[in-house]
Coordinates of C-alpha atoms in Angstrom, one line a residue:
X83 CA 137.0 127.4 89.2
X84 CA 136.8 127.2 85.4
X85 CA 139.0 129.4 83.2
X86 CA 136.0 130.7 81.3
X87 CA 133.8 132.9 83.6
X88 CA 130.2 133.1 82.7
X89 CA 128.5 136.4 82.2
X90 CA 126.3 135.9 85.2
X91 CA 129.2 135.3 87.5
X92 CA 131.1 138.3 86.0
X93 CA 128.1 140.6 86.6
X94 CA 127.5 139.2 90.1
X95 CA 131.2 139.8 91.0
X96 CA 130.9 143.5 90.0
X97 CA 127.7 143.9 92.0
X98 CA 129.3 142.3 95.1
X99 CA 132.4 144.5 94.6
X100 CA 130.2 147.6 94.6
X101 CA 128.4 146.5 97.7
X102 CA 131.6 145.4 99.5
X103 CA 133.7 148.5 98.8
X104 CA 132.0 151.0 101.0
X105 CA 131.2 148.4 103.7
X106 CA 134.9 147.3 103.9
X107 CA 136.0 150.9 104.4
X108 CA 133.1 151.7 106.8
X109 CA 133.8 148.6 109.0
X110 CA 137.5 149.5 109.2
X111 CA 136.9 153.1 110.2
X112 CA 134.4 152.0 112.9
X113 CA 136.9 149.4 114.2
X114 CA 139.5 152.1 114.7
X115 CA 142.0 151.0 112.1
X116 CA 143.1 152.4 108.7
X117 CA 140.5 152.1 105.9
X118 CA 143.0 150.1 103.8
X119 CA 142.9 147.2 106.3
X120 CA 139.2 146.7 105.6
X121 CA 139.9 146.4 101.9
X122 CA 142.8 144.0 102.6
X123 CA 140.3 141.7 104.5
X124 CA 137.8 141.9 101.6
X125 CA 140.6 141.0 99.1
X126 CA 141.6 138.0 101.2
X127 CA 138.0 137.0 101.6
X128 CA 137.7 136.8 97.8
X129 CA 141.1 135.4 96.8
X130 CA 141.7 133.0 99.7
X131 CA 138.4 131.9 101.3
X132 CA 136.7 132.3 98.0
X133 CA 138.9 129.7 96.3
X134 CA 138.6 127.1 99.0
X135 CA 135.6 124.6 99.2
X136 CA 132.8 125.0 101.7
X137 CA 130.0 127.3 100.5
X138 CA 130.0 128.1 96.8
X139 CA 128.1 131.3 96.8
X140 CA 128.9 132.8 100.2
X141 CA 131.0 136.0 100.2
X142 CA 133.5 136.8 103.0
X143 CA 135.0 140.0 104.3
X144 CA 135.1 142.4 107.2
X145 CA 131.7 142.3 109.0
X146 CA 129.8 144.8 111.1
X147 CA 129.1 142.0 113.6
X148 CA 132.7 142.0 114.7
X149 CA 133.2 145.8 114.8
X150 CA 132.5 146.2 118.5
X151 CA 134.9 143.4 119.5
X152 CA 137.6 144.6 117.2
X153 CA 137.4 148.2 118.4
X154 CA 137.6 147.0 122.0
X155 CA 140.7 144.9 121.2
X156 CA 142.4 147.7 119.3
X157 CA 141.8 150.1 122.2
X158 CA 143.2 147.6 124.7
X159 CA 146.1 146.1 122.8
X160 CA 146.8 148.5 120.0
X161 CA 146.6 148.2 116.2
X162 CA 150.0 146.4 116.2
X163 CA 148.5 143.5 118.1
X164 CA 145.5 143.1 115.7
X165 CA 147.4 140.8 113.3
X166 CA 148.4 138.3 116.1
X167 CA 144.8 138.2 117.4
X168 CA 143.4 137.5 114.0
X169 CA 146.1 135.0 113.1
X170 CA 145.4 133.1 116.4
X171 CA 141.7 133.1 115.7
X172 CA 142.4 131.7 112.2
X173 CA 144.4 128.9 113.7
X174 CA 141.6 128.1 116.2
X175 CA 139.1 128.0 113.3
X176 CA 141.3 125.7 111.3
X177 CA 141.5 123.4 114.3
X178 CA 137.8 123.4 114.8
X179 CA 137.3 122.6 111.1
X180 CA 139.9 119.8 111.0
X181 CA 138.2 118.2 114.1
X182 CA 134.9 118.4 112.2
X183 CA 133.2 120.6 114.8
X184 CA 131.7 123.0 112.3
X185 CA 128.3 121.3 112.4
X186 CA 128.0 121.8 116.2
X187 CA 127.7 125.5 115.7
X188 CA 124.2 124.7 114.4
X189 CA 123.3 123.6 117.9
X190 CA 123.7 127.1 119.3
X191 CA 120.4 128.6 120.4
X192 CA 118.9 130.9 117.8
X193 CA 117.8 133.2 120.5
X194 CA 121.4 133.6 121.6
X195 CA 122.5 134.4 118.1
X196 CA 119.8 136.9 117.5
X197 CA 120.5 138.5 120.9
X198 CA 124.2 138.7 120.0
X199 CA 123.3 140.5 116.7
X200 CA 120.8 142.8 118.5
X201 CA 123.4 143.7 121.1
X202 CA 126.0 144.3 118.4
X203 CA 123.5 146.4 116.5
X204 CA 122.6 148.6 119.4
X205 CA 126.3 149.3 120.4
X206 CA 127.2 149.9 116.7
X207 CA 124.3 152.3 116.2
X208 CA 125.0 154.1 119.5
X209 CA 128.7 154.5 118.5
X210 CA 128.1 155.6 114.9
X211 CA 125.5 158.2 115.8
X212 CA 128.4 160.2 117.1
X213 CA 130.4 159.8 113.9
X214 CA 127.3 161.0 111.9
X215 CA 128.1 164.4 113.3
X216 CA 131.9 164.2 113.3
X217 CA 131.9 163.8 117.1
X218 CA 134.0 161.4 119.2
X219 CA 132.2 158.6 120.9
X220 CA 132.9 157.7 124.5
X221 CA 134.1 154.3 125.4
X222 CA 131.9 151.3 126.4
X223 CA 128.4 150.5 125.4
X224 CA 126.9 152.2 128.5
X225 CA 129.1 155.3 128.0
X226 CA 127.8 155.6 124.4
X227 CA 124.2 155.3 125.5
X228 CA 124.7 157.8 128.4
X229 CA 126.3 160.3 126.1
X230 CA 123.3 160.4 123.8
X231 CA 121.7 162.8 126.2
X232 CA 124.2 165.6 125.5
X233 CA 124.8 164.5 121.9
X234 CA 122.9 167.2 120.1
X235 CA 125.2 169.9 121.5
X236 CA 128.4 168.3 120.1
X237 CA 127.2 167.3 116.6
X238 CA 128.3 169.2 113.6
X239 CA 125.1 170.1 111.7
X240 CA 126.8 170.0 108.3
X241 CA 128.2 166.5 108.8
X242 CA 124.9 165.4 110.4
X243 CA 123.1 166.6 107.2
X244 CA 125.4 164.6 105.0
X245 CA 124.8 161.5 107.2
X246 CA 121.0 162.0 107.2
X247 CA 120.9 162.3 103.4
X248 CA 123.0 159.1 103.2
X249 CA 120.5 157.2 105.3
X250 CA 117.6 158.6 103.3
X251 CA 119.3 157.3 100.1
X252 CA 119.9 153.9 101.6
X253 CA 116.2 153.6 102.5
X254 CA 114.8 155.0 99.2
X255 CA 117.1 153.7 96.5
X256 CA 116.0 150.0 96.8
X257 CA 112.5 151.1 95.9
X258 CA 113.9 152.0 92.4
X259 CA 114.2 148.3 91.5
X260 CA 115.7 148.8 88.1
X261 CA 118.5 151.1 89.3
X262 CA 119.0 149.0 92.5
X263 CA 119.8 145.9 90.3
X264 CA 122.5 147.8 88.5
X265 CA 124.1 149.9 91.3
X266 CA 123.7 148.9 95.0
X267 CA 122.3 151.4 97.4
X268 CA 125.4 151.6 99.6
X269 CA 127.5 152.7 96.7
X270 CA 124.9 155.2 95.5
X271 CA 124.6 156.7 99.0
X272 CA 128.3 157.0 99.7
X273 CA 129.1 158.2 96.2
X274 CA 126.4 160.9 96.3
X275 CA 127.6 162.0 99.7
X276 CA 131.2 162.3 98.4
X277 CA 130.1 164.2 95.3
X278 CA 128.0 166.7 97.3
X279 CA 130.7 167.4 99.9
X280 CA 133.3 167.8 97.1
X281 CA 131.2 170.0 94.8
X282 CA 130.1 172.3 97.6
X283 CA 133.4 172.2 99.5
X284 CA 131.7 171.2 102.8
X285 CA 133.9 171.2 105.8
X286 CA 133.4 167.7 107.1
X287 CA 135.8 164.9 108.2
X288 CA 136.9 162.6 105.4
X289 CA 138.6 159.2 105.3
X290 CA 142.3 159.4 106.0
X291 CA 144.3 157.5 103.3
X292 CA 147.8 156.4 104.1
X293 CA 148.5 153.8 101.4
X294 CA 148.2 150.1 101.4
X295 CA 151.9 149.4 102.2
X296 CA 151.9 151.8 105.1
X297 CA 148.7 150.3 106.5
X298 CA 149.8 146.6 106.3
X299 CA 151.9 145.6 109.3
X300 CA 153.4 142.1 109.5
X301 CA 153.4 140.6 113.0
X302 CA 156.8 140.4 114.7
X303 CA 158.2 137.8 117.1
X304 CA 157.4 140.0 120.1
X305 CA 153.8 140.2 119.0
X306 CA 153.5 136.4 118.7
X307 CA 154.7 136.2 122.3
X308 CA 151.6 138.0 123.4
X309 CA 149.6 134.9 122.6
X310 CA 150.7 133.6 126.1
X311 CA 148.7 136.4 127.8
X312 CA 145.4 135.3 129.3
X313 CA 143.5 138.4 128.1
X314 CA 144.9 138.0 124.5
X315 CA 144.0 134.3 124.4
X316 CA 140.4 135.2 125.6
X317 CA 140.1 137.7 122.8
X318 CA 141.5 135.2 120.2
X319 CA 138.9 132.7 121.3
X320 CA 136.2 135.3 121.2
X321 CA 137.2 136.3 117.6
X322 CA 137.3 132.6 116.5
X323 CA 134.0 131.5 118.0
X324 CA 131.9 134.6 117.1
X325 CA 133.4 134.8 113.6
X326 CA 132.7 131.1 113.1
X327 CA 129.1 131.3 114.4
X328 CA 128.4 134.3 112.2
X329 CA 129.9 132.6 109.1
X330 CA 128.0 129.3 109.6
X331 CA 124.7 130.9 110.4
X332 CA 125.2 133.1 107.3
X333 CA 125.9 129.9 105.3
X334 CA 122.6 128.4 106.5
X335 CA 120.8 131.5 105.4
X336 CA 122.5 131.6 102.0
X337 CA 121.6 127.9 101.4
X338 CA 117.9 128.9 101.7
X339 CA 118.4 131.5 98.9
X340 CA 119.4 129.1 96.2
X341 CA 118.8 125.6 95.0
X342 CA 122.4 124.7 94.3
X343 CA 125.0 122.8 96.3
X344 CA 124.6 122.9 100.1
X345 CA 127.4 124.2 102.5
X346 CA 129.9 121.8 103.9
X347 CA 130.2 123.4 107.4
X348 CA 133.5 121.8 108.3
X349 CA 135.2 122.8 105.0
X350 CA 133.7 126.3 105.3
X351 CA 135.2 126.6 108.8
X352 CA 138.6 125.6 107.4
X353 CA 138.2 128.2 104.6
X354 CA 137.3 130.9 107.1
X355 CA 140.3 129.9 109.3
X356 CA 142.7 130.0 106.4
X357 CA 141.4 133.4 105.4
X358 CA 141.8 134.8 108.9
X359 CA 145.3 133.3 109.2
X360 CA 146.3 135.2 106.1
X361 CA 144.5 138.4 107.3
X362 CA 146.5 138.0 110.6
X363 CA 149.8 137.8 108.7
X364 CA 148.9 141.0 106.9
X365 CA 147.8 142.7 110.1
X366 CA 144.2 143.2 108.7
X367 CA 140.7 142.9 110.2
X368 CA 139.2 139.5 110.9
X369 CA 136.8 138.2 108.2
X370 CA 133.5 136.3 108.4
X371 CA 131.0 135.3 105.8
X372 CA 128.6 138.3 105.4
X373 CA 125.0 137.8 104.6
X374 CA 124.5 141.2 102.9
X375 CA 127.2 140.5 100.3
X376 CA 126.3 136.9 100.0
X377 CA 122.6 137.7 99.3
X378 CA 123.7 140.3 96.7
X379 CA 125.8 137.6 95.1
X380 CA 122.9 135.2 94.8
X381 CA 120.4 137.8 93.7
X382 CA 122.7 139.1 91.0
X383 CA 122.7 135.6 89.4
X384 CA 126.0 134.0 90.6
X385 CA 126.3 130.4 89.7
X386 CA 129.8 129.4 90.9
X387 CA 132.5 130.5 93.3
X388 CA 134.0 132.6 90.4
X389 CA 131.9 135.6 91.4
X390 CA 133.2 135.8 94.9
X391 CA 136.8 135.3 93.8
X392 CA 136.5 138.0 91.1
X393 CA 135.0 140.5 93.6
X394 CA 138.3 140.1 95.5
X395 CA 140.2 140.8 92.3
X396 CA 138.2 144.0 91.7
X397 CA 138.9 145.1 95.3
X398 CA 142.6 144.5 94.8
X399 CA 142.7 146.5 91.6
X400 CA 140.9 149.4 93.3
X401 CA 143.3 149.4 96.2
X402 CA 146.3 149.3 94.0
X403 CA 145.2 151.7 91.2
X404 CA 142.9 154.3 92.8
X405 CA 143.3 154.2 96.6
X406 CA 143.3 158.0 96.7
X407 CA 139.5 158.0 95.9
X408 CA 138.9 157.1 99.5
X409 CA 140.1 160.5 100.6
X410 CA 137.0 162.2 99.2
X411 CA 134.6 160.0 101.2
X412 CA 133.0 161.8 104.2
X413 CA 133.2 159.8 107.5
X414 CA 129.6 160.8 108.2
X415 CA 128.4 158.9 105.1
X416 CA 130.2 155.7 106.2
X417 CA 128.8 156.2 109.7
X418 CA 125.3 156.4 108.1
X419 CA 126.0 153.1 106.3
X420 CA 126.9 151.4 109.6
X421 CA 123.9 152.9 111.4
X422 CA 121.7 151.4 108.7
X423 CA 123.5 148.1 109.0
X424 CA 123.3 148.1 112.8
X425 CA 119.5 148.7 112.7
X426 CA 119.2 145.7 110.5
X427 CA 121.0 143.6 113.0
X428 CA 118.2 144.1 115.6
X429 CA 115.7 141.3 114.9
X430 CA 112.4 143.2 115.5
X431 CA 110.3 140.9 113.3
X432 CA 111.8 137.8 114.9
X433 CA 111.0 139.1 118.4
X434 CA 107.4 139.6 117.4
X435 CA 107.1 136.0 116.2
X436 CA 108.9 134.6 119.2
X437 CA 106.8 136.5 121.6
X438 CA 103.6 134.8 120.3
X439 CA 104.8 131.3 121.0
X440 CA 108.2 131.2 122.7
X441 CA 108.4 134.0 125.3
X442 CA 111.2 132.3 127.1
X443 CA 113.3 132.6 124.0
X444 CA 112.6 136.4 123.9
X445 CA 113.9 136.6 127.5
X446 CA 117.2 134.8 126.4
X447 CA 117.5 137.2 123.4
X448 CA 116.9 140.3 125.5
X449 CA 119.2 139.3 128.3
X450 CA 122.0 138.5 125.8
X451 CA 121.6 141.8 124.1
X452 CA 121.6 143.8 127.4
X453 CA 124.6 141.9 128.6
X454 CA 126.5 142.9 125.5
X455 CA 125.6 146.5 125.8
X456 CA 126.4 146.6 129.5
X457 CA 129.6 144.5 129.4
X458 CA 131.2 143.3 126.2
X459 CA 130.5 141.0 123.3
X460 CA 132.2 137.9 124.7
X461 CA 130.7 138.1 128.2
X462 CA 127.3 138.8 126.7
X463 CA 127.4 135.7 124.6
X464 CA 128.5 133.6 127.5
X465 CA 125.6 135.0 129.6
X466 CA 123.2 134.2 126.8
X467 CA 124.5 130.6 126.4
X468 CA 124.3 130.0 130.1
X469 CA 120.7 131.3 130.2
X470 CA 119.7 129.2 127.2
X471 CA 121.1 126.1 128.8
X472 CA 119.3 126.9 132.0
X473 CA 116.0 127.5 130.1
X474 CA 116.4 124.2 128.3
X475 CA 117.0 122.4 131.5
X476 CA 114.0 124.0 133.0
X477 CA 111.8 123.0 130.1
X478 CA 113.2 119.5 130.0
X479 CA 112.5 118.9 133.7
X480 CA 108.8 118.9 133.4
X481 CA 107.2 116.8 136.2
X482 CA 103.5 116.1 136.7
X483 CA 101.8 114.7 139.8
X484 CA 98.6 112.6 139.4
X485 CA 96.5 111.8 142.4
X486 CA 93.8 109.0 142.6
X487 CA 91.6 108.6 145.7
X488 CA 90.7 104.9 146.2
X489 CA 88.7 105.4 149.4
X490 CA 89.6 103.0 152.1
X491 CA 92.5 101.6 150.0
X492 CA 94.2 105.0 150.3
X493 CA 95.5 107.5 147.8
X494 CA 97.7 106.6 144.8
X495 CA 100.1 109.3 143.7
X496 CA 101.9 108.9 140.4
X497 CA 104.9 111.1 139.5
X498 CA 105.4 111.5 135.7
X499 CA 108.0 113.1 133.5
X500 CA 111.6 114.3 134.4
X501 CA 112.2 115.0 138.1
X502 CA 115.2 117.3 138.6
X503 CA 116.3 119.7 141.3
X504 CA 114.8 122.6 139.2
X505 CA 111.3 121.2 139.9
X506 CA 111.9 119.9 143.4
X507 CA 110.2 122.7 145.3
X508 CA 107.0 122.3 143.4
X509 CA 107.1 118.5 143.6
X510 CA 107.6 118.6 147.4
X511 CA 104.8 121.2 147.8
X512 CA 102.3 118.9 146.1
X513 CA 103.4 115.8 148.1
X514 CA 103.4 117.6 151.4
X515 CA 99.8 118.9 150.7
X516 CA 98.5 115.3 150.8
X517 CA 96.4 114.5 153.9
X518 CA 98.6 112.9 156.6
X519 CA 95.7 110.7 158.0
X520 CA 95.4 108.7 154.8
X521 CA 97.6 106.0 153.4
X522 CA 99.5 107.1 150.4
X523 CA 101.0 104.9 147.7
X524 CA 103.7 106.7 145.7
X525 CA 104.4 105.3 142.2
X526 CA 107.5 106.5 140.3
X527 CA 107.1 104.2 137.3
X528 CA 106.1 107.1 135.1
X529 CA 109.4 109.0 135.7
X530 CA 111.7 109.0 132.7
X531 CA 114.5 110.6 134.7
X532 CA 115.1 111.5 138.3
X533 CA 118.3 113.1 139.6
X534 CA 120.0 112.5 142.9
X535 CA 118.5 115.5 144.6
X536 CA 115.0 114.4 143.8
X537 CA 115.6 110.8 144.6
X538 CA 116.9 111.7 148.0
X539 CA 114.0 114.1 148.6
X540 CA 111.4 111.5 147.6
X541 CA 113.0 108.9 149.9
X542 CA 113.0 111.4 152.8
X543 CA 109.4 112.3 152.2
X544 CA 108.3 108.6 152.1
X545 CA 110.3 107.9 155.3
X546 CA 108.6 110.9 157.0
X547 CA 105.2 109.5 156.2
X548 CA 105.9 106.4 158.4
X549 CA 106.8 102.8 157.8
X550 CA 103.3 101.9 156.7
X551 CA 103.4 103.9 153.6
X552 CA 103.8 102.3 150.2
X553 CA 106.6 103.4 147.9
X554 CA 106.9 102.0 144.4
X555 CA 110.3 103.1 143.0
X556 CA 110.3 101.3 139.7
X557 CA 110.8 104.5 137.8
X558 CA 114.3 105.2 139.3

């Protein structure tokens, strides 16, 4: 980074800082950890990941996409174990980057990724609706959804009004284009909510501030020993894979927003791993590249990585100089911010487009989202990946049977395409429907691939037709 920072990068860094500030705090609160830890992750995202090569304009920090997984981990293992989990995830990411496996994340089915985001969005919204009214959310995705039935009776109307006004501002402020360029909607919405609750002395729950040094907890030797536990290792891998996927898919989206240098996926993965390793040492939240902050950075006119580094500097100054300001922010306003973000994670427009030409992809997306809501994030993604692989195998195993009646010379049957066990029932049905009183010549030269199950079935069918039947097996 050059010593002289351009005006465009300086302005962009301030815009990103104003966008990141309420989001860092909101994600931390929703994850069940002190608000300061979200700011620490944002600082590391700017000062560590921001300096390293990879994607020049992408901004990293705590993301709503990991909120559900982090909350589950904190509830299971405690806040004290969070640093070890994040540190381990960072090491895994560093290993993936060094082995140059970053580019392979682009091979993940888009439907699985969109399903993952939809599932996260649904669980996030279901949980934060409770916080909109200063109510406690039940555990688990199904528990949150089931509790919505009795939700109106437990919500605080004052807090709910604050949250509702915050959502209204988030939706309406971007329409005021001149103002939205100068002050981002999240800051306006949360700032207005804080001002109203302060001026009128509204009795709503506010962010608890305990100080940066009190919030940061360095991992101890006993904590590192937990990395030998199977459940902890599974959570570490889930952190690493999901954070990597979200970061690299964000990088692809950011590259489409500008005409500058493209992302080096392996280096970006190393940068994310280094950032998460530092976050783990500080006991903070995991970080990913975040499309909302990255898009704000590009749209504000950023030209170099200086803007994302400076946004980390501004977060650091805020955390050190005026951390007490967080104490006036109502939790309902931050919940509204995350409800708004969660709704954006549900890809409604993408589903409409997919439904028109790729309905199988919509099934993969829907099953992934439902599996995340019913189970958890890691299991849901595994279910989605398995279904995507099965769908691909089904699509690739297209087999076609052509029949030619040559009169007294008999019937010629040609099998074309890819014969696998997935298509075996249909293939045998068509072959067994042929008349048994005619001579049949089976030609397999048009097969590009035939697996063992199909080969054995075809040989068995030919043997069952009798020794006088022709079998041309040149396609095996």
